[in-house]
PDB file of C-alpha atoms in Angstrom:
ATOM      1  CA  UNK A   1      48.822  29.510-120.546  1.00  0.00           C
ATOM      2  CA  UNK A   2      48.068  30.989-123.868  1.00  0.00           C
ATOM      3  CA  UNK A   3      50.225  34.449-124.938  1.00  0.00           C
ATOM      4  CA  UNK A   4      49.200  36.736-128.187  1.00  0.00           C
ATOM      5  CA  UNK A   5      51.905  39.558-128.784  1.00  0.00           C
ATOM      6  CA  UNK A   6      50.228  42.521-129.579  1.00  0.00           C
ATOM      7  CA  UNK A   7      51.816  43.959-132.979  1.00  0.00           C
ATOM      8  CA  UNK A   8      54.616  41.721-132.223  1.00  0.00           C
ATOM      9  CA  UNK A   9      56.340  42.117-135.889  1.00  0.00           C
ATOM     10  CA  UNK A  10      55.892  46.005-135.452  1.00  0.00           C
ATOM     11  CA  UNK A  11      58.230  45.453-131.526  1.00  0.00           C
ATOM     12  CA  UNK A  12      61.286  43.781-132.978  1.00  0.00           C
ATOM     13  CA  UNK A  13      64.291  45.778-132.185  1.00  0.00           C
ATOM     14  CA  UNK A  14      66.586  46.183-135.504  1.00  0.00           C
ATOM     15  CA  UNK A  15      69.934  45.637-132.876  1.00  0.00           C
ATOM     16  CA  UNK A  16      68.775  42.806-130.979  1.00  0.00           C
ATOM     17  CA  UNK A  17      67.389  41.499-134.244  1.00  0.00           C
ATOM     18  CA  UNK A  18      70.560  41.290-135.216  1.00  0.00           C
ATOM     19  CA  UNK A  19      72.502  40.402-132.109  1.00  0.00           C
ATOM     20  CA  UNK A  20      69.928  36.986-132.199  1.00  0.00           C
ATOM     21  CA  UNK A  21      70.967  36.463-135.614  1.00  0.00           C
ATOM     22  CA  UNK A  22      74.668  36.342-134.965  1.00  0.00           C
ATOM     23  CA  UNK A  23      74.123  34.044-132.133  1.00  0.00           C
ATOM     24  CA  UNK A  24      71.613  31.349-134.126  1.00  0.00           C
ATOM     25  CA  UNK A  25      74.766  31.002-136.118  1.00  0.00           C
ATOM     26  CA  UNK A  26      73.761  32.954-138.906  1.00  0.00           C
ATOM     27  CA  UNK A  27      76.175  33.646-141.631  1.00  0.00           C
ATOM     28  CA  UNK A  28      77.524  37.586-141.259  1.00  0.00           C
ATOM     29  CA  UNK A  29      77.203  37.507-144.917  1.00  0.00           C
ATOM     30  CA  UNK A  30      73.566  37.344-144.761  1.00  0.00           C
ATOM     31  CA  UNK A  31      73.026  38.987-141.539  1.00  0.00           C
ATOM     32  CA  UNK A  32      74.733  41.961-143.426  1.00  0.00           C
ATOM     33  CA  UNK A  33      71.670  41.789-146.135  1.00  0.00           C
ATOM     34  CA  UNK A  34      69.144  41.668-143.438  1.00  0.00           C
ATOM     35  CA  UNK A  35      70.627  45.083-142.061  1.00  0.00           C
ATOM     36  CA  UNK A  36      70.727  46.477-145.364  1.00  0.00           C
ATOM     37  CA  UNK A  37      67.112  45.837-145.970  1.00  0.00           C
ATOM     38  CA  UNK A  38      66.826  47.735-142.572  1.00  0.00           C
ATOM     39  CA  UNK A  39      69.241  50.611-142.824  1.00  0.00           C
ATOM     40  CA  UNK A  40      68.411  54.190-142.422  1.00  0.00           C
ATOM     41  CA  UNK A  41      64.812  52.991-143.318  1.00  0.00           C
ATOM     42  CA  UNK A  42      62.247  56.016-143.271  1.00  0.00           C
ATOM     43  CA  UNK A  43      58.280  56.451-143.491  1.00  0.00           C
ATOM     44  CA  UNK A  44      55.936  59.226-144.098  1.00  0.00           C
ATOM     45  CA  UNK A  45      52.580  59.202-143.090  1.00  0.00           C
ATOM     46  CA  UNK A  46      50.100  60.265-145.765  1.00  0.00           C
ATOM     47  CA  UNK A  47      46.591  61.945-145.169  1.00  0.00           C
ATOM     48  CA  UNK A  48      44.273  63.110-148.040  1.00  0.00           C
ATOM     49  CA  UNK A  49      47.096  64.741-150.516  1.00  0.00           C
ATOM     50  CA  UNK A  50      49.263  66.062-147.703  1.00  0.00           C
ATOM     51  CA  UNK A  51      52.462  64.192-146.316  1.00  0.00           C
ATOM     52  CA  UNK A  52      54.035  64.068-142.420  1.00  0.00           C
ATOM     53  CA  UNK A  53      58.599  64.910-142.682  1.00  0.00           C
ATOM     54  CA  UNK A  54      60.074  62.008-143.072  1.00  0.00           C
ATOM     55  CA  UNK A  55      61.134  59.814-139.966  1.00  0.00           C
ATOM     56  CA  UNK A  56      63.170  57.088-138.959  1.00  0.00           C
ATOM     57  CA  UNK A  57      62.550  53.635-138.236  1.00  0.00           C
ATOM     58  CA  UNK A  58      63.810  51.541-135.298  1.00  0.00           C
ATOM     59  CA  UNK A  59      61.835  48.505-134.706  1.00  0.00           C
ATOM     60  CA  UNK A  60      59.476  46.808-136.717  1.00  0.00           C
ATOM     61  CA  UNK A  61      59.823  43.799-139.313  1.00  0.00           C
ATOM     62  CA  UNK A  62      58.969  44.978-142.608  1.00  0.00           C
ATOM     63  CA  UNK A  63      55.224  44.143-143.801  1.00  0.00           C
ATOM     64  CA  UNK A  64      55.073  42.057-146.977  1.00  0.00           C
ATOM     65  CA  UNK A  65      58.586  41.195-146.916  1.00  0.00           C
ATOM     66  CA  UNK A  66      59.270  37.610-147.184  1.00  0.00           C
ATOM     67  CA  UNK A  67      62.093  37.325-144.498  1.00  0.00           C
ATOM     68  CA  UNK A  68      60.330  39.322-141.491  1.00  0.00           C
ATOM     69  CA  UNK A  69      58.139  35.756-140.536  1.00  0.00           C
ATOM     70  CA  UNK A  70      61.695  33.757-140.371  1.00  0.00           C
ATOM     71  CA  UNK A  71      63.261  37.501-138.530  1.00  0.00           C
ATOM     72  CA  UNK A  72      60.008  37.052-136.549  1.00  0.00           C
ATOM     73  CA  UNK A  73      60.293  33.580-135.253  1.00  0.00           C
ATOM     74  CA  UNK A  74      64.332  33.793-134.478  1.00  0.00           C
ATOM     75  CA  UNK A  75      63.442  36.572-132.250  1.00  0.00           C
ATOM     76  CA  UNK A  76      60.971  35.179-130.774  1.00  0.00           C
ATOM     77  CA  UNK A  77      63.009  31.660-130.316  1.00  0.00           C
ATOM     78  CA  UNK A  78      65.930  33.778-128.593  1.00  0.00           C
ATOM     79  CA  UNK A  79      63.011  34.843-125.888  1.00  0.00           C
ATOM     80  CA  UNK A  80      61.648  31.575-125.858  1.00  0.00           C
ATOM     81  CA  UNK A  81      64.870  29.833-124.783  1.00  0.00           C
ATOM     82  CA  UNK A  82      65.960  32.435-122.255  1.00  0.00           C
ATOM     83  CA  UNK A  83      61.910  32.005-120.766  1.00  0.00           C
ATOM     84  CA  UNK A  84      62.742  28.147-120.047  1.00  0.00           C
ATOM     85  CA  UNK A  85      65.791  27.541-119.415  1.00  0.00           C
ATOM     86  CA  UNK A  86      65.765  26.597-116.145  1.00  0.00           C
ATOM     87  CA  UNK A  87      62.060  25.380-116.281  1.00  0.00           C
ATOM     88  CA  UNK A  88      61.845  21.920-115.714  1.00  0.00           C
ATOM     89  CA  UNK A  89      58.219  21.183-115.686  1.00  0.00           C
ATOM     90  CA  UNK A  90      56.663  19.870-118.913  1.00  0.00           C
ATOM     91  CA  UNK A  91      54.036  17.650-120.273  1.00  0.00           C
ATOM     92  CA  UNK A  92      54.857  14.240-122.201  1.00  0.00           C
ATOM     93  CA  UNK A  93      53.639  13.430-125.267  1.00  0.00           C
ATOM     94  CA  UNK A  94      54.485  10.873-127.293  1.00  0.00           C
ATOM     95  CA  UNK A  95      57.083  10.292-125.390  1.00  0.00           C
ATOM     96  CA  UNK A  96      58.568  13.895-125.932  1.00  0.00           C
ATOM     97  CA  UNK A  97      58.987  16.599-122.995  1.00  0.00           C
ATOM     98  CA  UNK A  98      57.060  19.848-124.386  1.00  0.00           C
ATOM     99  CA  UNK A  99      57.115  23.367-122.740  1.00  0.00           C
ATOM    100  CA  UNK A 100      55.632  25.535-125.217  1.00  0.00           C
ATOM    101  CA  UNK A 101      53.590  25.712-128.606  1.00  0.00           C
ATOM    102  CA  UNK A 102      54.166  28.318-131.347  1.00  0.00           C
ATOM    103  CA  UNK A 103      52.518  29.663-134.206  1.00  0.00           C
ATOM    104  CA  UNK A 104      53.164  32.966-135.588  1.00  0.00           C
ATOM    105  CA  UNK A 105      53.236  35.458-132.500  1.00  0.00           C
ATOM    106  CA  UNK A 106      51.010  33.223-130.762  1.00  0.00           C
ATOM    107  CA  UNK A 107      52.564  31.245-127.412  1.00  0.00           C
ATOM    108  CA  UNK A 108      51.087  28.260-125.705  1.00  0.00           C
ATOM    109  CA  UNK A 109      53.683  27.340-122.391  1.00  0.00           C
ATOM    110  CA  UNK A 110      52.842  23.533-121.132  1.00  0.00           C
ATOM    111  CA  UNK A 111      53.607  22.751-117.581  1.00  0.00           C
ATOM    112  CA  UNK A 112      52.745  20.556-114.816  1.00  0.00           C
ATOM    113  CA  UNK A 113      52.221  22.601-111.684  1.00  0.00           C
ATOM    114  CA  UNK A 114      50.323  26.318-111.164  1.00  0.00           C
ATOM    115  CA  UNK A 115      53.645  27.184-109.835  1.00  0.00           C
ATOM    116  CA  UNK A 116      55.227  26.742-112.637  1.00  0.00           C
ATOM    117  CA  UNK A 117      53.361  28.340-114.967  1.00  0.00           C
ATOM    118  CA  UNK A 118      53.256  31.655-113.255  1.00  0.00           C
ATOM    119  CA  UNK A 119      57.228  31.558-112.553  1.00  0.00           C
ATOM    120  CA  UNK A 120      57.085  31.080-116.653  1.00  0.00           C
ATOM    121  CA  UNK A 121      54.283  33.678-117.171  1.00  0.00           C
ATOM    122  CA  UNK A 122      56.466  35.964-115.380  1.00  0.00           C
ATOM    123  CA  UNK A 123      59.657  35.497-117.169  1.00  0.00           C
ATOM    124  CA  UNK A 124      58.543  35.253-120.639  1.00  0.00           C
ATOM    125  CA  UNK A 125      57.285  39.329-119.573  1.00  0.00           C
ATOM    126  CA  UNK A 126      60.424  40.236-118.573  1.00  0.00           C
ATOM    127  CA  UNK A 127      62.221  38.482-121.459  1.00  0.00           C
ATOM    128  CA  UNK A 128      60.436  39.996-123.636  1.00  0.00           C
ATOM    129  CA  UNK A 129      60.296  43.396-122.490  1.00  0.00           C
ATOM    130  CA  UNK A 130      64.162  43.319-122.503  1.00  0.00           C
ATOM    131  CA  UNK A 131      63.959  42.309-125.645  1.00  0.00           C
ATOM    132  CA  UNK A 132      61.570  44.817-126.887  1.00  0.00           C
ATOM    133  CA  UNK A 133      63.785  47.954-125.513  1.00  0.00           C
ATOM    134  CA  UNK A 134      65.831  49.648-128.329  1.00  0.00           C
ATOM    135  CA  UNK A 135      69.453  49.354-128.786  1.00  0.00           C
ATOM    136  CA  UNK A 136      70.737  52.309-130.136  1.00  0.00           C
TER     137      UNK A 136
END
């Protein structure tokens, strides 16, 4: 089964962000410079010469930044693992078990059985719209 987020860098919750950090075992040091880069971040939206008020930002990665792909692909490993952990089906190859191929915010899960793919279909939805929810 093949899965493309939509706008997947513009769905990552600044909290959980975070949160997945801290449990990957990054340092707090630097998961303190990653919310920096983050905090009380604002946009405008700009037509012609005339400018929207100011507003907050809650989820997104930031475009053109260097860390959001790395940001991107811890979040997305956090989902990942919850999605299979208690998926035993696979497919060998080369004498590896694999249950999923990644690239970007594209998602390829690997299985055996029909069964198991939909049971894996279904869960990566549900992990991932828990992880999509803000934490405020």
């Amino acid at each position: 089964m093949f899965a493309d987020y939509t706008k997947a860098f513009d769905m990552v919750s600044h909290p959980k962000l975070f949160k997945v950090l801290l449990d990957m075992g990054i340092p707090k040091h630097v998961i303190a410079l990653v919310q920096a880069l983050y905090a009380q971040q604002t946009a405008k939206v700009r037509w012609d010469v005339e400018s929207s008020e100011a507003f907050t930002i809650g989820k997104d990665t930031r475009q053109g930044c260097n860390t959001s792909p790395v940001e991107f692909n811890l979040y997305a490993e956090d989902i990942m693992r919850r999605t299979l952990e208690d998926n035993e089906h696979s497919i060998k190859v080369g004498g590896r078990q694999i249950n999923n191929l990644r690239y970007a915010d594209d998602t390829t899960l690997l299985t055996t059985t029909e069964e198991s793919i939909k049971d894996m279909a279904v869960k990566l939805v549900s992990e991932s719209k828990t992880s999509n929810k803000t934490q405020e």
